[in-house]
Amino acid sequence: MMGWAEMNEASSYVDLPVVGKPLRRIDGPLKVSGSARYASDFSFPEMVYAVPVCATVARAHIAAIDTAAAEAMAGVRKIYTRQNIGKFYRVSKASKAKIDEARPPLDDDEVRYYGQYVALVIADTFEQATAAARAVQVRYTNVQAPLVSARLDSDKPPETETERGDPDASYEKAAVKVDHTYSTPVETHNPIELHASVALWDGTRFTLYETTQAVMNFRAVMAQMLGVPTDSVRVITEYLGSGFGGKLWPWTQALLAAAAARDLKRPVKLVVDRQMMFHNVGHRPSTQQRIRLGADASGKLTSLRQDYLYQRASLAEYKEDCGEATGFMYSTPDLRVTSAYAERSVGPATSMRGPGAVPGLYALESAMDELAVALNMDPIALRLHNEPQIDEKENIPFSSRHLKECLTRGAEVFGWSRRQAKVGSMRDGDAILGWGVAACSWIAERFAAEVAVTLQADGSVRVASATQDIGTGTYTVIAQMAAGLAGVDVEKVKVVIGDSSLPPGPWSGGSMATGSMVPVLIQAIEQAGGQLVQIAAEEGKRFNGAKADQLAFTRGRIHRRDQDPSSGVSFSELLQEAKTGHVEGHGKAEGTFGQKKKTHSTHSFGAHFVEVKWQPELARLRVQRVLTVIDAGRIVNPLTGQNQIEGAVVMGIGMAMFEETHYEPRTGMAVNSNLADYIMTSHADMPPDMQVIFLDYPDTKVNAMGVRGIGEIGLAGIAAAIANAAYHATGVRVRDLPIRIEDLLSESRNG
Amino acid sequence: MQAFTYTRAKSIDHAIETSARASTAQQGAEIRFVAGGTTLIDLMKLDVERPVQVIDINRLPLSTIERDADGGYRIGALVRNADLANHPQIRQAYPVLSQALLSGASGQLRNMATTSGNLLQRTRCVYFRDVHSACNKRSPGSGCAALEGYHRNLAILGGSEHCIATNPSDMNVALMALGATVAIQGPKGKRDVPLADFFLLPGDTPQRETVMEPGDLITHVRLARAQPQAKSLYLKLRDRASYEFALASVAIVVGLEGGRIRDAAIAMGGVGTRPWRSAAAEQVLRDSAPGPAVFQKAAQAFLADAKPHPGNQFKLELARRCLLKALGDVTTTA
C-alpha cells in the first residue's frame, strides 16, 4: 500500500481507486426503465406544438406565403413567417459563441437549401400543426437548379495548411510513387433521439429544454440571438440520445420555438422530424482528397502531399479539416497539405464524430496501403518504418505516442503473421478472406471547465457542472473520478450536469469532456479539503489542537500531516462533529484547445485490424472480425470505453460500406431521408468477433490523471482498414466511399 | 396526415358494403381498409395516402391458417407475417415462404403486418413517397422523376416510360413461385385470382397495381398442396445484412426426380415492377440435368428482357448471381 506522502504527489492521481474500474453506467437503470428524460419528453400545462414549413426547392425567392387555409384549420393558433416572427439578432464572432447556421431563421425571402424553414405553424396538437404546416402554400419565383453535384471542383485557389521541405521535387525523385484521389460522401447524423426544443418564457426568462452537447454555448447563442441577457436564459439537457457532433451547436428550430413561446406566452414544443434531420441540422460534408506519396525503395516516405476539397454550404463556413492528422502521422522530410472548397446548395454542414481526421485518415491510410502494395511490403512494416520520433509538423515531442505498440500488439493478437499478401489467397471454404490494417489518431486537449463539489455530512459527494452526458457515460466517469478523489464509493456520488445554471462545464465534443473535468475536480475537492482542515483546526479537539498547517486532506480523510491518512477522520465524521452540513469547493481551469504555444504534441493513437469475408457468387462483403488497439491515455472506465470504440467501429462499417446522403439533382432534396433508405449498420452487420485493447499509458501532460478522450478515435481509420481488407479479398480498390455492391461487381467476376 | 373517419368493420359483408362506395379499390383510394397498418399509416403520415375513411378489418375472422381438403392451405388475410413465417406446417411444407417472410422488415413489423397487407405493400420508390415529386403512380400524369433520378432500388423488368417502381415485398415473391391464389370477396361475390394475374404491369396506368375493384376484400391466400419431392429456397441480396428491401431476391421451387429437374418455378424480387416470374427460364430448366450450363441459360432467359437504367445497371449482374447461387443451392442440398 502506498504511503500518503507518495499519494500526494501529482503522479498519484493516475492510480486512484475506482478510476480504471469497469463500472456499469450509473444512469443505465433510468434509461432502460424510460425514466431518463430527454428534451422532447418534457411537457407542460398549456403547451402548444410547433411544426416548421420547409422549402421544397433549394434555390429560389419566396414570392408569397398563403396561410389562409392553414389558419382556418382545427387547433391552429398562429402561423409565423418572416413578417411576424419578430426580431432575431446575429451572434458576434467576438463572443466566441458558436452556431453553424448563423443566419437567423425566416431572416429573408431567399431559399438557399431544400428543407429550409420558411414558416412555422403553432397548434394545440402535434397532428394539427403537422396538417396545417402541409396546408401552407408557398409560391416561389426565380427557382434555380440546385448545386448538389457530388463531384467537387474548387471555387477558389487552394490554401496551404502545412508545408515542410520540397515535396514536389522529392516526389519526382521518389523510387516508388502513389497518386490517387479518394472521396467520401455526405453523411447524415442519425442519433436515435431527434433534435427537439421545448421552450418556456415567464415574462423575463427563457427555460429551454434542448438536446445539446454544450448547454453553455447554447445559452450564449440563444441570449444573443433572442436579444436578452445571458442570465435570462437557462438551458437544460439532462440526457442526450446521442449527437455525434450534430448537437454541438444550436440549430435554428430552437430560436423558432423560443420566439413563439415568448410571443404566445405558452410553452412550445418543436420536434425536428427525421426528414428534417437530413436538411436542417447538419451533416458531414463530402470530401475529395488527392494523396501523393513518394518513398525510397526501402519504404521510407520521402514526400507526402494531400490536396483536399470539401463541400461547403452556402450558409455556413464549416470546414472539414481533412489534414488534421496528416502532418504528424508519419516521418517524412517533405510534406504539404492544401485545402479548398466547393459551395453547394445544401443545409449547413457541421462536425460529425471525428471531424476532419475521419475522412482524412480514410484517404491517407488507404494510400499507405496502396504504397505497401506498390512496394510489395507488409502494410504494418511500412508504418513502423515511418514512425516519427517527434511531431514533425510542430517540431515538438509527443506527450505520449504508442502507435508502434498499437500496431505490433494488434498484429500479434490478430495473428497478422498468418496473412498471405497475395490478393484473394486467403480462404474460408468457398469464401475469400481479406485482412486490412489502418492506423488512427485523434487530438487530446482540454476545454475550459468549472465545477462545484460538495462533501456532505452524510458521507455523500455532489458534483455540479454544466457539462453533458452525450450517452458515453459522462455521469459515470465523473462519479468515478470524484469518488476516487474524495475517498468514497461511487454510489455516494451524485453528479448533476446538463443545466446551464450550474458552474460552466466543458462541451461534450472533441472527445474532451472527461479530460477537461480532471483538473477542476482535483482543485474543487482539494479546496473543500482545505476547508475541512480549517474546520478540524478550529474544532481543536479531534487532533489535540493541531494547527491547520499541521493537518492534511487526503482522499476524503483529514489527518495529521506527519501521519498516515488512516489515522485521521473521514470528512463525514468531521462534518458531523462540527455540526456542519457540507463544505463546497470550486475548480476552474482554462482549456488547452486552440492555444498556440505548446510544449508537447498531445494526441491519441490506435490501429484497426479487419477481416472481411467476400462471397463473390453473392457479391456479398461482410466484416467478420475487428481488433482495435487504442492508446488514449488512462482509461477511466474500460467498460464504457470499450463501448465507445465498439460503437465507433460499427459506425465505421456504415461509413465504409453503407452511408451516403443522396441529393436529388433537380430539387436538391435528400432523397433517402429516412432510416430505411439511408443505410446504416444494423445489428446483423456487426462483426461476430470484435475486440478492443487499451494500452492504458497515462498521459499526464494532458491532465494529472493522464486521461485523454475515446469518443471519436475509434471511427478514425476504420473505413480505410475495411477498404484495405476489401482490396485484399477482392482485388478491387474502392476509392469512393461507400464500397457498394456495384463497385465490387464491376471488376470481380464470378468464377 | 389529413383527418379521416374510422370505422370498425363488424363483418366481412359490412366491410365490403362500406368500401364499395369508393371510386376505386386501388391504393390511394378515399376509402381504405387497414389491417397491420405498417404501410398505410406510414404513407398517411407522409400524405401519400389520404383516405377520408379508414375501415379497420382487424377483428374480422380471417386470422387462421387452415388445411384444405386437397392438402393445400388457406391462409387468412389477417394472419400476421410473424405467425405465418413461424407456423410449423408452413415452415415444413413451404420453407421458401417462411424464409422470405423472415428476411423482410423487422420482428416488430412482422408482428403487425398481415398477409393481405403484405400483398398490397407499396413501392419504396423515393419519389412515390415524396408528395412534392413527380410520380405517375401517386399522381397520374405528373411524370416519373425516377427515370432520370435516383432509381438504384427500382425495377429492370416490367417497367414502362411511366413507372419503374419495384414491388418491395419478399412474401409476394415466394407466393408467386408457389403459384398462390388470392381469394377475393366483393359486392358481386367471391372469386379466386391466381397471383400471377393479380398484379398489373404499370404500362400507362401505374396507379393501378392490382385487379381489385371497389368493395373487394382479400379474405385468404390459397396454397396448393406442396409436392413431396419439391425443394424450395429464398435468397435475398441487399447492402446490409438485415432490415433492407431486396436489391435482388429469388424464390425457387423445384421438383427433382432421379437427379433431374422435373419442373421449376422461379420468381424474383427487387428487380421487377411486380414479383417476377419467367416462363422462359422455367422452360429451360424443365426436365434438365442441374448444372452450371443450364443455370446460366436459365438466368439468361430470365433476364433477357431486362431494361436497366444507369443507376441500377448492376442489378443485371446481381440478379444473375442471385439466380445462379440459388439454383445451385436448391438442387445440391436437395
PDB file of C-alpha atoms in Angstrom, chain A residues 56 114 127 130-131 134 275 614 616-620 622 658 662 664-666 669 671-672 674-682 684-685 740-742 745 748-750, chain B residues 1 44-47 124 126-127 129-130 132-133 145-146 148-150 152-153 235-245 247 311 314 317-318 320-322 324-325:
ATOM      1  CA  THR A  56     -39.474  22.248 -51.311  1.00  0.00           C
ATOM      2  CA  TYR A 114     -34.040  22.321 -49.711  1.00  0.00           C
ATOM      3  CA  GLU A 127     -51.000  16.353 -35.523  1.00  0.00           C
ATOM      4  CA  THR A 130     -48.374  18.969 -38.951  1.00  0.00           C
ATOM      5  CA  ALA A 131     -51.544  19.009 -41.047  1.00  0.00           C
ATOM      6  CA  ARG A 134     -48.732  20.963 -45.078  1.00  0.00           C
ATOM      7  CA  GLN A 275     -36.645  14.026 -42.791  1.00  0.00           C
ATOM      8  CA  TRP A 614     -16.097 -11.938 -49.603  1.00  0.00           C
ATOM      9  CA  PRO A 616     -18.225 -13.449 -54.997  1.00  0.00           C
ATOM     10  CA  GLU A 617     -21.138 -15.672 -56.005  1.00  0.00           C
ATOM     11  CA  LEU A 618     -23.398 -13.406 -53.921  1.00  0.00           C
ATOM     12  CA  ALA A 619     -21.418 -10.188 -54.368  1.00  0.00           C
ATOM     13  CA  ARG A 620     -21.559 -10.140 -50.585  1.00  0.00           C
ATOM     14  CA  ARG A 622     -19.220  -8.651 -44.695  1.00  0.00           C
ATOM     15  CA  PHE A 658     -23.378   1.901 -46.437  1.00  0.00           C
ATOM     16  CA  HIS A 662     -28.163  11.278 -51.939  1.00  0.00           C
ATOM     17  CA  GLU A 664     -31.798  14.776 -55.906  1.00  0.00           C
ATOM     18  CA  PRO A 665     -30.030  16.662 -58.700  1.00  0.00           C
ATOM     19  CA  ARG A 666     -33.100  18.613 -59.842  1.00  0.00           C
ATOM     20  CA  MET A 669     -33.800  17.157 -51.728  1.00  0.00           C
ATOM     21  CA  VAL A 671     -33.931  11.556 -51.318  1.00  0.00           C
ATOM     22  CA  ASN A 672     -33.047   8.877 -48.787  1.00  0.00           C
ATOM     23  CA  ASN A 674     -35.337   8.046 -43.555  1.00  0.00           C
ATOM     24  CA  LEU A 675     -33.836   5.130 -41.670  1.00  0.00           C
ATOM     25  CA  ALA A 676     -34.932   2.557 -44.233  1.00  0.00           C
ATOM     26  CA  ASP A 677     -33.377   4.252 -47.254  1.00  0.00           C
ATOM     27  CA  TYR A 678     -30.333   5.813 -45.542  1.00  0.00           C
ATOM     28  CA  ILE A 679     -28.462   2.606 -44.901  1.00  0.00           C
ATOM     29  CA  MET A 680     -26.617   2.370 -41.606  1.00  0.00           C
ATOM     30  CA  THR A 681     -25.087  -0.637 -39.941  1.00  0.00           C
ATOM     31  CA  SER A 682     -27.724  -2.936 -38.466  1.00  0.00           C
ATOM     32  CA  ALA A 684     -26.806  -8.149 -38.040  1.00  0.00           C
ATOM     33  CA  ASP A 685     -23.865  -6.377 -39.699  1.00  0.00           C
ATOM     34  CA  ARG A 740     -21.066  -0.614 -52.844  1.00  0.00           C
ATOM     35  CA  ILE A 741     -22.137  -3.901 -54.308  1.00  0.00           C
ATOM     36  CA  GLU A 742     -21.883  -2.382 -57.769  1.00  0.00           C
ATOM     37  CA  LEU A 745     -19.417  -6.420 -59.141  1.00  0.00           C
ATOM     38  CA  SER A 748     -14.630  -9.004 -59.991  1.00  0.00           C
ATOM     39  CA  ARG A 749     -16.239 -11.879 -61.818  1.00  0.00           C
ATOM     40  CA  ASN A 750     -17.990 -14.904 -60.575  1.00  0.00           C
TER      41      ASN A 750
ATOM     42  CA  MET B   1     -51.965  13.332 -42.204  1.00  0.00           C
ATOM     43  CA  MET B  44     -50.737   8.548 -44.431  1.00  0.00           C
ATOM     44  CA  LYS B  45     -48.177  10.340 -42.265  1.00  0.00           C
ATOM     45  CA  LEU B  46     -46.365  11.306 -45.449  1.00  0.00           C
ATOM     46  CA  ASP B  47     -49.643  12.463 -47.042  1.00  0.00           C
ATOM     47  CA  ARG B 124     -40.264   2.187 -51.798  1.00  0.00           C
ATOM     48  CA  VAL B 126     -38.388   7.700 -53.033  1.00  0.00           C
ATOM     49  CA  TYR B 127     -40.379   9.872 -55.445  1.00  0.00           C
ATOM     50  CA  ARG B 129     -43.067   8.692 -51.069  1.00  0.00           C
ATOM     51  CA  ASP B 130     -42.449  12.415 -51.544  1.00  0.00           C
ATOM     52  CA  HIS B 132     -43.599  17.179 -53.974  1.00  0.00           C
ATOM     53  CA  SER B 133     -42.021  14.929 -56.618  1.00  0.00           C
ATOM     54  CA  ALA B 145     -38.976  11.569 -61.507  1.00  0.00           C
ATOM     55  CA  ALA B 146     -37.230   8.238 -61.027  1.00  0.00           C
ATOM     56  CA  GLU B 148     -33.835  10.458 -64.673  1.00  0.00           C
ATOM     57  CA  GLY B 149     -33.303  10.449 -60.920  1.00  0.00           C
ATOM     58  CA  TYR B 150     -32.451   8.119 -58.092  1.00  0.00           C
ATOM     59  CA  ARG B 152     -30.904   2.310 -57.684  1.00  0.00           C
ATOM     60  CA  ASN B 153     -33.572   0.187 -55.990  1.00  0.00           C
ATOM     61  CA  LEU B 235     -32.273 -15.924 -51.348  1.00  0.00           C
ATOM     62  CA  LYS B 236     -32.152 -12.180 -50.797  1.00  0.00           C
ATOM     63  CA  LEU B 237     -29.298  -9.838 -51.682  1.00  0.00           C
ATOM     64  CA  ARG B 238     -29.015  -6.323 -50.271  1.00  0.00           C
ATOM     65  CA  ASP B 239     -26.421  -3.880 -48.967  1.00  0.00           C
ATOM     66  CA  ARG B 240     -26.676  -4.679 -45.282  1.00  0.00           C
ATOM     67  CA  ALA B 241     -27.480  -7.938 -43.586  1.00  0.00           C
ATOM     68  CA  SER B 242     -30.892  -7.046 -42.223  1.00  0.00           C
ATOM     69  CA  TYR B 243     -33.747  -4.566 -42.405  1.00  0.00           C
ATOM     70  CA  GLU B 244     -33.425  -3.594 -46.023  1.00  0.00           C
ATOM     71  CA  PHE B 245     -35.518  -4.198 -49.113  1.00  0.00           C
ATOM     72  CA  LEU B 247     -31.792  -5.323 -54.433  1.00  0.00           C
ATOM     73  CA  GLY B 311     -28.296   3.742 -61.592  1.00  0.00           C
ATOM     74  CA  PHE B 314     -25.586  -3.508 -61.717  1.00  0.00           C
ATOM     75  CA  GLU B 317     -25.307  -8.979 -62.867  1.00  0.00           C
ATOM     76  CA  LEU B 318     -26.504  -9.106 -59.279  1.00  0.00           C
ATOM     77  CA  ARG B 320     -27.782 -13.264 -62.427  1.00  0.00           C
ATOM     78  CA  ARG B 321     -25.569 -14.222 -59.491  1.00  0.00           C
ATOM     79  CA  CYS B 322     -28.597 -14.428 -57.233  1.00  0.00           C
ATOM     80  CA  LEU B 324     -27.190 -18.990 -60.173  1.00  0.00           C
ATOM     81  CA  LYS B 325     -26.413 -19.281 -56.482  1.00  0.00           C
TER      82      LYS B 325
END
